[in-house]
Each structure stands twice: as C-alpha cells, then as structure tokens.
Short mmCIF file of C-alpha atoms in Angstrom, two decimals:
data_model
loop_
_atom_site.label_atom_id
_atom_site.label_comp_id
_atom_site.label_asym_id
_atom_site.label_seq_id
_atom_site.Cartn_x
_atom_site.Cartn_y
_atom_site.Cartn_z
CA MET A 10 11.28 -45.01 9.81
CA SER A 11 13.57 -43.11 12.16
CA ILE A 12 15.69 -40.31 11.13
CA ASN A 13 17.83 -38.50 13.12
CA SER A 14 17.36 -35.19 14.00
CA ASP A 15 20.76 -33.88 12.60
CA LEU A 16 20.21 -35.49 9.04
CA HIS A 17 21.38 -32.99 6.33
CA LEU A 18 21.41 -33.26 2.83
CA ASN A 19 24.52 -31.76 0.35
CA PHE A 20 24.11 -29.82 -2.66
CA CYS A 21 27.29 -29.85 -4.49
CA THR A 22 28.05 -27.29 -7.27
CA LYS A 23 30.83 -27.96 -9.55
CA SER A 24 33.19 -24.91 -9.88
CA ASN A 25 33.94 -23.18 -13.12
CA VAL A 26 37.69 -23.44 -12.77
CA GLY A 27 38.69 -26.88 -12.75
CA SER A 28 36.68 -30.01 -11.68
CA THR A 29 36.27 -28.80 -7.88
CA GLU A 30 33.50 -29.31 -5.89
CA SER A 31 31.91 -26.99 -3.08
CA CYS A 32 29.03 -28.33 -0.95
CA GLU A 33 26.71 -26.42 1.46
CA THR A 34 25.07 -28.25 3.66
CA THR A 35 21.62 -28.12 4.50
CA PRO A 36 18.93 -29.34 6.55
CA LEU A 37 15.88 -30.83 5.51
CA LEU A 38 14.09 -32.52 8.37
CA GLN A 39 10.18 -31.49 8.83
CA ASN A 40 7.85 -33.95 10.41
CA GLY A 41 10.51 -36.40 10.92
CA THR A 42 10.41 -37.17 7.17
CA VAL A 43 13.14 -35.71 4.94
CA GLN A 44 11.95 -32.79 2.76
CA THR A 45 12.98 -31.66 -0.76
CA ARG A 46 13.92 -27.74 -0.62
CA ALA A 47 12.57 -25.68 -3.69
CA THR A 48 16.15 -23.97 -4.45
CA GLY A 49 16.76 -21.53 -7.10
CA ALA A 50 16.00 -18.07 -5.41
CA SER A 51 19.68 -15.90 -6.08
CA PHE A 52 21.43 -14.26 -3.35
CA ALA A 53 19.86 -10.82 -4.52
CA SER A 54 16.74 -11.75 -4.66
CA SER A 55 16.62 -13.23 -1.20
CA VAL A 56 18.41 -9.87 0.17
CA PHE A 57 15.57 -7.74 -1.67
CA ASN A 58 12.94 -10.47 -0.81
CA LEU A 59 13.89 -10.02 2.84
CA MET A 60 14.19 -6.21 2.77
CA ASN A 61 10.82 -6.20 1.37
CA ALA A 62 9.37 -8.43 4.45
CA ILE A 63 11.48 -5.77 6.91
CA MET A 64 10.64 -2.60 5.28
CA GLY A 65 6.80 -1.43 4.24
CA SER A 66 4.49 0.33 6.70
CA GLY A 67 7.00 1.04 9.29
CA ILE A 68 9.38 3.29 7.76
CA LEU A 69 6.21 5.60 7.83
CA GLY A 70 5.86 5.19 11.71
CA LEU A 71 9.46 5.91 12.89
CA ALA A 72 9.73 9.73 12.50
CA TYR A 73 6.85 9.85 14.84
CA ALA A 74 9.19 7.36 16.76
CA MET A 75 11.99 9.79 16.98
CA ALA A 76 9.57 12.76 18.00
CA SER A 77 8.64 10.74 20.96
CA THR A 78 12.34 9.61 22.07
CA GLY A 79 14.79 12.44 20.72
CA ILE A 80 17.37 11.91 18.48
CA VAL A 81 20.12 9.91 20.78
CA GLY A 82 17.32 8.14 22.25
CA PHE A 83 16.08 6.84 18.77
CA SER A 84 19.02 6.62 17.90
CA VAL A 85 20.44 4.01 20.67
CA LEU A 86 16.96 2.11 20.55
CA LEU A 87 17.12 1.73 16.82
CA VAL A 88 20.61 0.19 16.71
CA LEU A 89 19.27 -1.94 20.11
CA VAL A 90 16.57 -3.37 18.21
CA ALA A 91 18.15 -4.22 14.78
CA SER A 92 21.04 -6.01 16.39
CA LEU A 93 18.84 -7.81 18.20
CA ALA A 94 16.80 -8.76 15.43
CA SER A 95 19.79 -9.97 13.82
CA TYR A 96 20.85 -11.91 16.80
CA SER A 97 17.55 -13.75 16.79
CA ILE A 98 17.99 -14.56 12.99
CA HIS A 99 21.03 -15.95 13.82
CA LEU A 100 19.64 -18.32 16.50
CA LEU A 101 17.27 -19.69 14.24
CA LEU A 102 19.68 -20.35 11.56
CA ARG A 103 21.87 -22.27 14.05
CA LEU A 104 18.50 -23.94 15.16
CA CYS A 105 18.04 -24.72 11.66
CA ASP A 106 21.26 -26.40 10.96
CA LEU A 107 21.35 -27.79 14.28
CA THR A 108 17.54 -30.08 14.03
CA GLY A 109 17.26 -30.35 10.15
CA ILE A 110 13.93 -28.24 10.40
CA ASN A 111 12.90 -25.48 8.09
CA SER A 112 9.65 -24.05 9.70
CA TYR A 113 9.30 -21.79 12.48
CA GLU A 114 6.26 -23.40 13.86
CA GLU A 115 7.88 -26.69 13.97
CA LEU A 116 10.69 -25.36 15.43
CA GLY A 117 8.20 -24.18 18.21
CA GLU A 118 6.81 -28.02 18.45
CA LYS A 119 10.53 -29.28 18.71
CA ALA A 120 10.91 -27.22 21.47
CA LEU A 121 7.46 -26.61 23.67
CA LYS A 122 5.63 -29.57 21.84
CA LYS A 123 2.17 -29.21 20.22
CA PRO A 124 1.40 -25.85 22.34
CA GLY A 125 4.85 -24.47 21.10
CA LYS A 126 3.79 -25.10 17.40
CA ILE A 127 0.16 -23.61 17.86
CA MET A 128 1.70 -20.43 19.77
CA VAL A 129 4.20 -19.57 17.31
CA GLY A 130 1.50 -20.42 14.46
CA ILE A 131 -0.76 -17.89 16.03
CA ALA A 132 1.57 -15.26 16.52
CA ILE A 133 2.36 -15.25 13.06
CA VAL A 134 -0.86 -15.17 11.32
CA ALA A 135 -1.53 -11.99 13.88
CA GLN A 136 1.29 -10.51 13.11
CA ASN A 137 1.15 -10.56 9.85
CA ILE A 138 -2.55 -9.54 9.74
CA GLY A 139 -1.71 -6.78 10.92
CA ALA A 140 1.20 -5.98 9.05
CA MET A 141 -0.96 -6.32 5.91
CA SER A 142 -3.89 -4.57 7.58
CA SER A 143 -1.47 -1.62 8.19
CA TYR A 144 0.12 -1.64 4.28
CA LEU A 145 -3.63 -1.70 3.17
CA PHE A 146 -4.37 0.98 5.93
CA ILE A 147 -2.06 3.31 4.15
CA LEU A 148 -3.59 2.33 0.44
CA LYS A 149 -7.06 3.68 1.87
CA SER A 150 -5.94 6.32 3.13
CA GLU A 151 -3.48 7.35 0.60
CA LEU A 152 -4.71 6.38 -2.78
CA PRO A 153 -7.52 8.57 -3.10
CA ALA A 154 -5.72 11.38 -2.16
CA ALA A 155 -2.67 10.57 -4.66
CA ILE A 156 -5.63 10.28 -7.97
CA CYS A 157 -6.86 13.51 -6.74
CA SER A 158 -3.87 15.18 -6.91
CA PHE A 159 -2.96 14.19 -10.29
CA LEU A 160 -6.31 15.02 -11.66
CA SER A 161 -6.12 18.47 -10.30
CA THR A 162 -10.00 18.79 -10.68
CA GLU A 163 -12.73 20.42 -8.13
CA ASN A 164 -15.42 18.97 -6.44
CA THR A 165 -13.88 15.15 -6.08
CA GLU A 166 -15.45 14.47 -3.05
CA ASN A 167 -18.46 12.55 -4.59
CA ALA A 168 -16.00 10.92 -7.33
CA TRP A 169 -15.56 7.13 -7.08
CA TYR A 170 -12.26 7.25 -7.06
CA ALA A 171 -12.27 9.70 -3.91
CA ASP A 172 -13.65 6.60 -1.96
CA GLY A 173 -10.79 4.59 -0.32
CA ARG A 174 -12.85 1.77 0.98
CA LEU A 175 -14.07 1.15 -2.93
CA LEU A 176 -10.04 1.61 -4.51
CA LEU A 177 -8.94 -0.80 -1.39
CA ILE A 178 -11.39 -3.57 -2.88
CA LEU A 179 -10.11 -2.61 -6.60
CA VAL A 180 -6.49 -2.93 -6.02
CA THR A 181 -6.85 -5.70 -3.58
CA VAL A 182 -8.84 -8.28 -6.22
CA CYS A 183 -7.08 -6.88 -8.84
CA VAL A 184 -3.19 -6.66 -8.26
CA VAL A 185 -2.78 -8.35 -4.52
CA LEU A 186 -4.74 -11.41 -4.96
CA PRO A 187 -2.83 -12.17 -8.11
CA LEU A 188 0.40 -11.96 -6.83
CA ALA A 189 -0.37 -13.75 -3.34
CA MET A 190 -1.74 -16.70 -5.34
CA PHE A 191 2.00 -17.62 -6.07
CA PRO A 192 3.02 -20.93 -4.33
CA LYS A 193 6.46 -19.97 -4.03
CA ILE A 194 7.83 -16.82 -2.76
CA GLY A 195 10.96 -16.58 -4.71
CA PHE A 196 8.66 -15.53 -7.69
CA LEU A 197 8.06 -12.34 -5.69
CA GLY A 198 11.68 -11.29 -6.18
CA TYR A 199 11.20 -9.21 -8.88
CA THR A 200 8.08 -7.07 -7.58
CA SER A 201 10.97 -6.81 -4.38
CA SER A 202 13.37 -5.31 -5.88
CA LEU A 203 10.68 -2.72 -7.28
CA SER A 204 9.44 -2.19 -3.55
CA PHE A 205 12.99 -1.43 -2.77
CA ILE A 206 13.92 1.22 -5.35
CA PHE A 207 10.48 2.76 -4.08
CA ILE A 208 11.60 3.03 -0.43
CA VAL A 209 15.18 4.17 -1.56
CA TYR A 210 13.58 6.90 -3.51
CA PHE A 211 10.94 7.77 -0.02
CA ALA A 212 14.19 8.39 1.39
CA ILE A 213 15.74 10.58 -0.90
CA VAL A 214 12.46 12.75 -1.09
CA VAL A 215 12.34 12.80 2.98
CA VAL A 216 15.69 14.25 3.02
CA VAL A 217 15.20 16.78 0.04
CA LYS A 218 11.99 18.26 1.50
CA LYS A 219 13.44 19.15 4.10
CA TRP A 220 14.32 22.36 3.20
CA SER A 221 11.23 23.00 1.20
CA ILE A 222 8.95 23.08 4.64
CA PRO A 223 9.48 26.15 7.08
CA CYS A 224 10.12 26.26 10.58
CA PRO A 225 7.90 27.02 12.62
CA LEU A 226 5.30 25.51 10.33
CA PRO A 227 3.00 27.89 8.77
CA HIS A 228 -0.44 28.38 10.13
CA ASN A 229 -2.44 29.74 7.55
CA GLY A 230 -4.56 26.96 5.78
CA THR A 231 -2.62 23.98 6.71
CA LYS A 232 -4.15 20.45 8.32
CA LEU A 233 -2.90 20.46 11.96
CA THR A 234 -2.21 16.96 13.95
CA SER A 235 -5.14 15.81 15.92
CA THR A 236 -2.07 14.74 18.53
CA PHE A 237 0.04 17.70 18.66
CA LYS A 238 -1.87 21.25 18.75
CA ILE A 239 0.30 24.25 17.55
CA SER A 240 0.27 27.70 19.91
CA ASN A 241 2.73 29.65 19.83
CA ALA A 242 4.89 29.27 16.99
CA SER A 243 8.52 29.69 17.83
CA ASP A 244 12.31 29.07 17.27
CA SER A 245 12.01 26.63 20.40
CA GLU A 246 9.69 24.48 18.15
CA CYS A 247 12.49 24.04 15.49
CA THR A 248 15.04 23.01 18.22
CA PRO A 249 15.91 19.12 17.61
CA LYS A 250 15.37 17.36 21.11
CA LEU A 251 18.23 14.80 22.24
CA PHE A 252 16.07 13.08 24.81
CA ILE A 253 12.11 12.68 25.05
CA MET A 254 10.51 10.78 27.75
CA SER A 255 6.68 11.00 27.98
CA VAL A 256 3.67 8.39 27.37
CA ARG A 257 4.12 8.80 23.24
CA SER A 258 7.71 6.88 23.90
CA ALA A 259 6.00 3.53 24.95
CA TYR A 260 5.05 3.17 21.10
CA ALA A 261 8.49 3.65 19.84
CA ILE A 262 10.15 0.27 20.66
CA PRO A 263 6.77 -2.02 19.16
CA THR A 264 6.88 0.60 15.90
CA MET A 265 10.82 -0.25 15.54
CA ALA A 266 10.00 -4.07 16.87
CA PHE A 267 7.16 -3.77 14.21
CA ALA A 268 9.48 -2.32 11.58
CA PHE A 269 12.00 -5.06 12.07
CA LEU A 270 10.23 -8.35 12.31
CA CYS A 271 11.22 -10.20 8.84
CA HIS A 272 11.64 -13.46 11.07
CA THR A 273 8.05 -14.95 9.52
CA ALA A 274 9.74 -14.90 6.43
CA ILE A 275 13.76 -15.54 7.18
CA LEU A 276 13.17 -19.81 6.80
CA PRO A 277 10.55 -19.42 3.74
CA ILE A 278 13.41 -17.18 1.97
CA TYR A 279 15.98 -19.67 3.01
CA CYS A 280 14.39 -22.87 1.98
CA GLU A 281 14.26 -21.23 -1.32
CA LEU A 282 17.95 -20.01 -1.54
CA GLU A 283 20.20 -21.00 -4.11
CA ARG A 284 22.91 -23.26 -2.49
CA PRO A 285 21.39 -22.87 1.26
CA SER A 286 23.62 -22.93 3.96
CA LYS A 287 23.96 -21.08 7.19
CA SER A 288 26.40 -18.52 6.36
CA ARG A 289 25.27 -17.09 3.11
CA MET A 290 21.45 -16.81 4.76
CA GLN A 291 23.26 -14.95 7.64
CA ASN A 292 24.94 -13.28 4.89
CA VAL A 293 21.48 -12.36 3.28
CA SER A 294 19.95 -11.12 6.97
CA ASN A 295 22.93 -9.11 7.44
CA ILE A 296 23.03 -7.28 4.25
CA GLY A 297 18.89 -7.00 4.40
CA ILE A 298 18.94 -5.61 8.00
CA GLY A 299 22.02 -3.38 7.65
CA LEU A 300 20.72 -1.61 4.82
CA SER A 301 17.02 -1.34 6.13
CA PHE A 302 18.62 0.26 9.31
CA LEU A 303 20.41 3.07 6.79
CA LEU A 304 17.14 3.80 5.07
CA TYR A 305 15.01 3.93 8.67
CA PHE A 306 17.37 6.23 9.97
CA ILE A 307 17.69 8.39 7.21
CA SER A 308 14.13 9.05 6.77
CA ALA A 309 13.25 9.13 10.48
CA LEU A 310 15.83 11.37 10.94
CA PHE A 311 15.10 14.30 8.01
CA GLY A 312 10.96 13.71 8.43
CA TYR A 313 11.59 14.59 12.17
CA LEU A 314 13.80 17.11 11.45
CA THR A 315 11.19 18.68 9.24
CA PHE A 316 8.49 18.31 11.68
CA TYR A 317 9.86 18.20 14.80
CA GLY A 318 6.95 17.87 17.51
CA HIS A 319 4.35 18.08 15.04
CA VAL A 320 5.41 14.75 12.85
CA GLU A 321 2.33 12.22 12.14
CA SER A 322 1.93 8.89 12.86
CA GLU A 323 2.13 8.45 9.32
CA LEU A 324 4.77 10.51 7.71
CA LEU A 325 3.09 11.09 4.43
CA LEU A 326 0.10 13.32 5.94
CA GLY A 327 2.71 15.88 7.04
CA TYR A 328 3.56 16.25 3.31
CA ASN A 329 0.16 16.65 2.27
CA ALA A 330 -0.67 18.89 4.07
CA TYR A 331 2.11 21.29 3.77
CA LEU A 332 2.95 20.45 -0.05
CA PRO A 333 -0.19 18.80 -1.53
CA ARG A 334 0.80 19.71 -5.23
CA ASP A 335 4.51 19.16 -4.91
CA ILE A 336 5.39 16.74 -7.90
CA MET A 337 8.01 14.99 -5.79
CA VAL A 338 5.79 14.53 -2.94
CA MET A 339 2.70 13.21 -5.15
CA THR A 340 5.37 11.02 -6.89
CA VAL A 341 6.82 9.82 -3.73
CA ARG A 342 3.28 8.79 -2.42
CA VAL A 343 2.69 6.82 -5.24
CA ALA A 344 5.98 5.38 -4.88
CA ILE A 345 4.94 4.13 -1.31
CA LEU A 346 1.58 3.07 -2.35
CA LEU A 347 3.31 0.72 -4.74
CA SER A 348 6.00 -0.47 -2.52
CA VAL A 349 3.04 -1.26 0.20
CA LEU A 350 1.18 -2.75 -2.19
CA LEU A 351 3.91 -5.36 -3.98
CA THR A 352 4.62 -5.98 0.00
CA VAL A 353 1.52 -7.39 1.12
CA PRO A 354 1.71 -10.52 -0.64
CA LEU A 355 5.19 -11.55 0.51
CA ILE A 356 3.61 -10.76 4.15
CA HIS A 357 0.87 -13.17 3.08
CA PHE A 358 3.20 -15.83 2.49
CA PRO A 359 4.30 -16.87 5.97
CA ALA A 360 0.64 -16.31 7.12
CA ARG A 361 -0.74 -18.68 4.91
CA LYS A 362 1.88 -21.21 5.05
CA ALA A 363 0.86 -20.86 9.25
CA VAL A 364 -2.77 -21.33 8.83
CA THR A 365 -1.94 -24.42 6.07
CA LEU A 366 0.50 -25.77 8.70
CA LEU A 367 -2.13 -25.38 12.02
CA LEU A 368 -5.30 -26.64 10.12
CA PHE A 369 -4.21 -28.96 7.31
CA GLU A 370 -1.09 -30.83 8.89
CA GLY A 371 0.20 -33.29 7.31
CA ARG A 372 -1.26 -32.98 3.68
CA GLY A 373 0.26 -32.27 0.63
CA PHE A 374 0.18 -29.21 -1.63
CA SER A 375 -3.47 -29.00 -2.64
CA TRP A 376 -4.54 -25.43 -4.57
CA ARG A 377 -8.34 -26.11 -3.31
CA ILE A 378 -6.32 -25.10 0.33
CA HIS A 379 -4.06 -22.93 -0.96
CA ILE A 380 -6.85 -20.96 -2.74
CA THR A 381 -9.33 -21.13 0.00
CA SER A 382 -7.00 -19.75 2.70
CA THR A 383 -5.99 -16.99 0.64
CA LEU A 384 -9.03 -15.54 0.04
CA ILE A 385 -10.01 -15.91 4.01
CA LEU A 386 -6.72 -14.13 4.90
CA LEU A 387 -7.23 -11.47 2.20
CA SER A 388 -10.80 -11.13 3.24
CA VAL A 389 -9.99 -10.63 7.11
CA VAL A 390 -7.10 -8.32 6.33
CA LEU A 391 -9.51 -6.19 4.08
CA MET A 392 -12.01 -6.08 6.84
CA LEU A 393 -9.51 -4.64 9.31
CA ALA A 394 -7.87 -2.34 7.07
CA ILE A 395 -11.46 -0.83 6.10
CA PHE A 396 -12.46 -0.30 9.76
CA VAL A 397 -8.93 0.76 11.66
CA PRO A 398 -9.11 4.23 12.82
CA ASP A 399 -5.11 4.80 13.32
CA ILE A 400 -1.89 3.07 11.93
CA ARG A 401 -0.48 3.91 15.01
CA ASN A 402 -2.41 1.55 17.14
CA VAL A 403 -1.76 -1.15 14.64
CA PHE A 404 2.37 -0.54 15.13
CA GLY A 405 1.43 -0.38 19.34
CA VAL A 406 -0.41 -3.41 19.75
CA VAL A 407 1.06 -5.74 17.02
CA GLY A 408 4.60 -4.42 17.60
CA SER A 409 4.21 -5.15 21.51
CA THR A 410 2.80 -8.15 21.33
CA MET A 411 2.97 -10.67 18.22
CA SER A 412 6.58 -8.86 17.03
CA SER A 413 8.22 -9.15 20.49
CA CYS A 414 7.35 -13.02 20.79
CA LEU A 415 8.74 -13.79 17.38
CA LEU A 416 11.52 -11.10 17.35
CA PHE A 417 12.77 -11.95 20.67
CA VAL A 418 10.99 -14.47 23.01
CA PHE A 419 10.25 -17.60 20.57
CA PRO A 420 14.12 -17.42 19.37
CA GLY A 421 15.58 -17.20 22.71
CA ILE A 422 13.25 -19.76 24.42
CA PHE A 423 13.61 -22.15 21.60
CA TYR A 424 17.13 -21.77 21.36
CA LEU A 425 17.51 -22.41 25.18
CA LYS A 426 15.09 -25.67 24.94
CA ILE A 427 16.55 -27.19 22.12
CA SER A 428 20.60 -26.49 22.28
CA ASN A 429 21.22 -27.86 25.35
CA GLN A 430 24.18 -25.39 25.63
CA PRO A 431 25.03 -24.37 29.08
CA LEU A 432 23.61 -21.38 30.04
CA ARG A 433 26.92 -19.70 30.42
CA SER A 434 27.86 -20.01 26.52
CA ILE A 435 28.05 -17.05 24.73
CA ASP A 436 24.83 -18.19 22.43
CA SER A 437 22.89 -19.28 25.78
CA ALA A 438 23.45 -16.17 27.53
CA GLY A 439 22.23 -13.91 24.80
CA ALA A 440 19.11 -16.11 24.07
CA LEU A 441 18.54 -15.52 27.73
CA ILE A 442 19.18 -11.41 27.32
CA LEU A 443 16.78 -11.74 24.10
CA VAL A 444 13.59 -13.79 26.19
CA VAL A 445 14.11 -10.84 29.16
CA PHE A 446 14.18 -7.76 26.51
CA GLY A 447 11.25 -8.95 24.79
CA VAL A 448 9.31 -9.86 27.79
CA ILE A 449 9.91 -6.55 29.65
CA MET A 450 9.74 -4.23 26.38
CA GLY A 451 6.59 -5.86 25.38
CA ALA A 452 4.81 -5.71 28.94
CA ILE A 453 5.61 -2.33 29.51
CA SER A 454 4.89 -0.77 26.29
CA LEU A 455 1.28 -2.71 25.95
CA THR A 456 0.23 -1.86 29.37
CA VAL A 457 1.25 1.92 28.52
CA ILE A 458 -0.75 1.86 25.58
CA ILE A 459 -3.57 0.35 27.09
CA VAL A 460 -3.65 3.09 30.02
CA THR A 461 -2.83 5.53 27.36
CA TRP A 462 -6.36 4.50 25.26
CA ILE A 463 -8.40 4.42 28.88
CA MET A 464 -7.43 7.66 29.64
CA ASN A 465 -8.14 9.22 26.24
CA SER A 466 -11.73 7.40 25.97
#
C-alpha cells in the first residue's frame, strides 16, 4: 500500500469552554506506513527533557572556552551557535511536518537514500557515546573526591570509595542501567526536572564563589593547572580579556556545539509530546535553548572571572583545588554529579534508537533487542570513560565532527534535498549557511586540534 508523504493524523481535543474542538496536525509516516505516536509527555516535561539533553558536561567546559576567546568573542560565538542550533531545529521540525517522518535517521534516508540513513545513525551513535563517556568521565574524576570531602578522613587513598573506576562501575550498574532500560523517553521527565534544578544551583554557586577566591590566585599548597603555569602573579592576571585568539581557541566552537547539541533527542521528544504540533514543539525548543543559553553564559562568565587565564578544562577542578572543604562547593559537586548521572539515560535513548534502526530495521519492539543494545552501549561508554585521559579531548573531537554534522550540516543538507524550495527562499538560504558554517568550523577546529596533539607529543 502506497501512502503519500504528506499524510498526517489529526489529534482533536475538546476545550473545557463550550464544546469547541481544537485540532493539532501531527505527521506520522515512517518507512511507508502510518506510525502511532506515543503521546502523553506534558509541555513542561518536554522542556525539562530537552534542557537535560542540552545541558550536561558542556556547562563545565564553557568557562575554559571563554578563557580561550575572551568575553566579547565568547559572547558572539555563543549567540551564533545557539541561534544556528535553534534554526536547525526549526528546519528539522519543518521537514517532519512536510514528510510525515518522525525520525532523524529516516530523514537522512529520505534525503540521501540508504547512505544518508547510515551516516546519520553512525553520527548519532558516536555523538551520544562521546557525550555519555564525558559524563561518566566526570563521575569517575569527581565522585571519589566528593565522598572523601564529606567523610573528612585521613589516608583515604587505599579506600574502595577512592577508586573512581570502581565507583563508576557501581553507579552505572545501580543507577544508570535501570533508568536506561525505560522504553519511552517521557518517563525521564521527572529525573530531567531534578537535573535542571541541580544545574541552576551550580550556576548560583559559580556566581557566589566569584568573591571567595582571591586574584591573583594563591600559590601556597594549591594545585595549578597543567595547561597554564603561574609565574609572576600580578594584577594583569586579574584583568578580563575581551578578545583572545590562540591555538586554544580551536576548542571553543566545538565545545559550544557539543554543549547545544540536542537534535538527536528533538524528534523522540516531539513524538511523545502531548498534543504534538510543530509550533508547540518549536516553543519547547525555543524555551529550552533560551534557558540553557542563560545558564551557560552566567556560569561561563563568573567561572572565567574567578580563575581568568587559569580556568581548568573542567571548571569544578579549580574549585576543588582552592576551596576543597567549602560546603557550597562540596554540595554543588554532588549536585553536578547527580545532574550528570541523570542525564546519561536520556542521552542513551537516541543512541539505542539509532542502533536498533540500523541493525534491526523493520522489527517491532523486542525486549531482547532492547536489553542487549542497552547493555552493549553502556559497556562501550563505560570503557571509554575509564580510559579517556582528558575531557577536553572529548569536547574537541566530538564537537568538531559529530556535533557539527548533527547540529549544522545534516539539517541543512536534508532541507535542501527534501523541501525542493528555490535557493533564494529564506529557509533554503539559511540551510545553505548552516552547511557551509558547519563544514568550515568542523574542518578548521579538527585540523588545529590534531596539529596541537602532534606538536605536544
């Protein structure tokens, strides 16, 4: 049976006032057949899910990005990346309504046939594996220190709770795995709201602790960064820079792209949104990106104004060095760990979905496939988190390759191929700009990062 690509299904709900009906048009075509959406996630729950998909370990790397580009340079780049991210979501939602396809992978197949679907699937899996490994990396490095700081005991080096790898395995098995087993993303809305509260608390603490650490930074007994070495501390170190251009700037845009990438979760969240429509989902994405931008900018600005050129690639490490027993730092460390912990299952959802689409296309839901793919993905992520030496490498490589493709390149190419709009139209011109920007940004950043690795080695 052939079905036109513009097939839609109308959801009608009666208003409480009178007997009028309001109808939302929702596309439900996938693989040539009508698909039933799993609706039911509220608007607020969808916003929290989206913000949880956006925010995570990326917030810990943005202060380093500001130290690499300057306040004005960072602000311009952050606005640019956030705006392009929101616009690319707009294109994806337009394509979803235009074709009736509610899967990023299927959009790739519609635009570029089978190779397009495979490219998108691989990019989603690689991107989310990188994201989850960065989150678990934070757990590995921060959880032992958090436990030891609360216990306040001496000689904890040989204690089992001081082994980050052991704790990481225990947390993954006892917390991440059960949450990742949920078959629907809407169930994670409750944990996402908690994660958002933790991120807000982190931003508040970063602002408050700006006035608790002196500048120039003290030398006595402090752990200095491996990237920046303090020589003669002076007031010049405490002067914020507006524009900075250096090799380290190559990590800035990939880190921002990594921080704003939520596109792999957009369509799953759209599928389960209560009374789904493009305008309703666009409002979800606008609110989610806007609030994330605000929290990102505040935490990056005050984190930079606290440490200036000595910002660590993972912001919490600086507070650990200078305020190891501060109660707010200890509690915010736990809050970030919980936020990161609750984010991993949400990021796992689209990765598992991509794996099942690529390897088990056409099959219905199977608990055997569901459990097996979940266990394999988490095992790979766990191994990467154990052996990754520096979180900055994850931000740089994943951000300049997979994040760039999923956030900029793929939405632009898919819209140009599927929409058949003239190139002079606003959305077609915008799609072309997305593609050009994504390719140039990714190529330049990845080249500089690889050259830096070679020079350092």
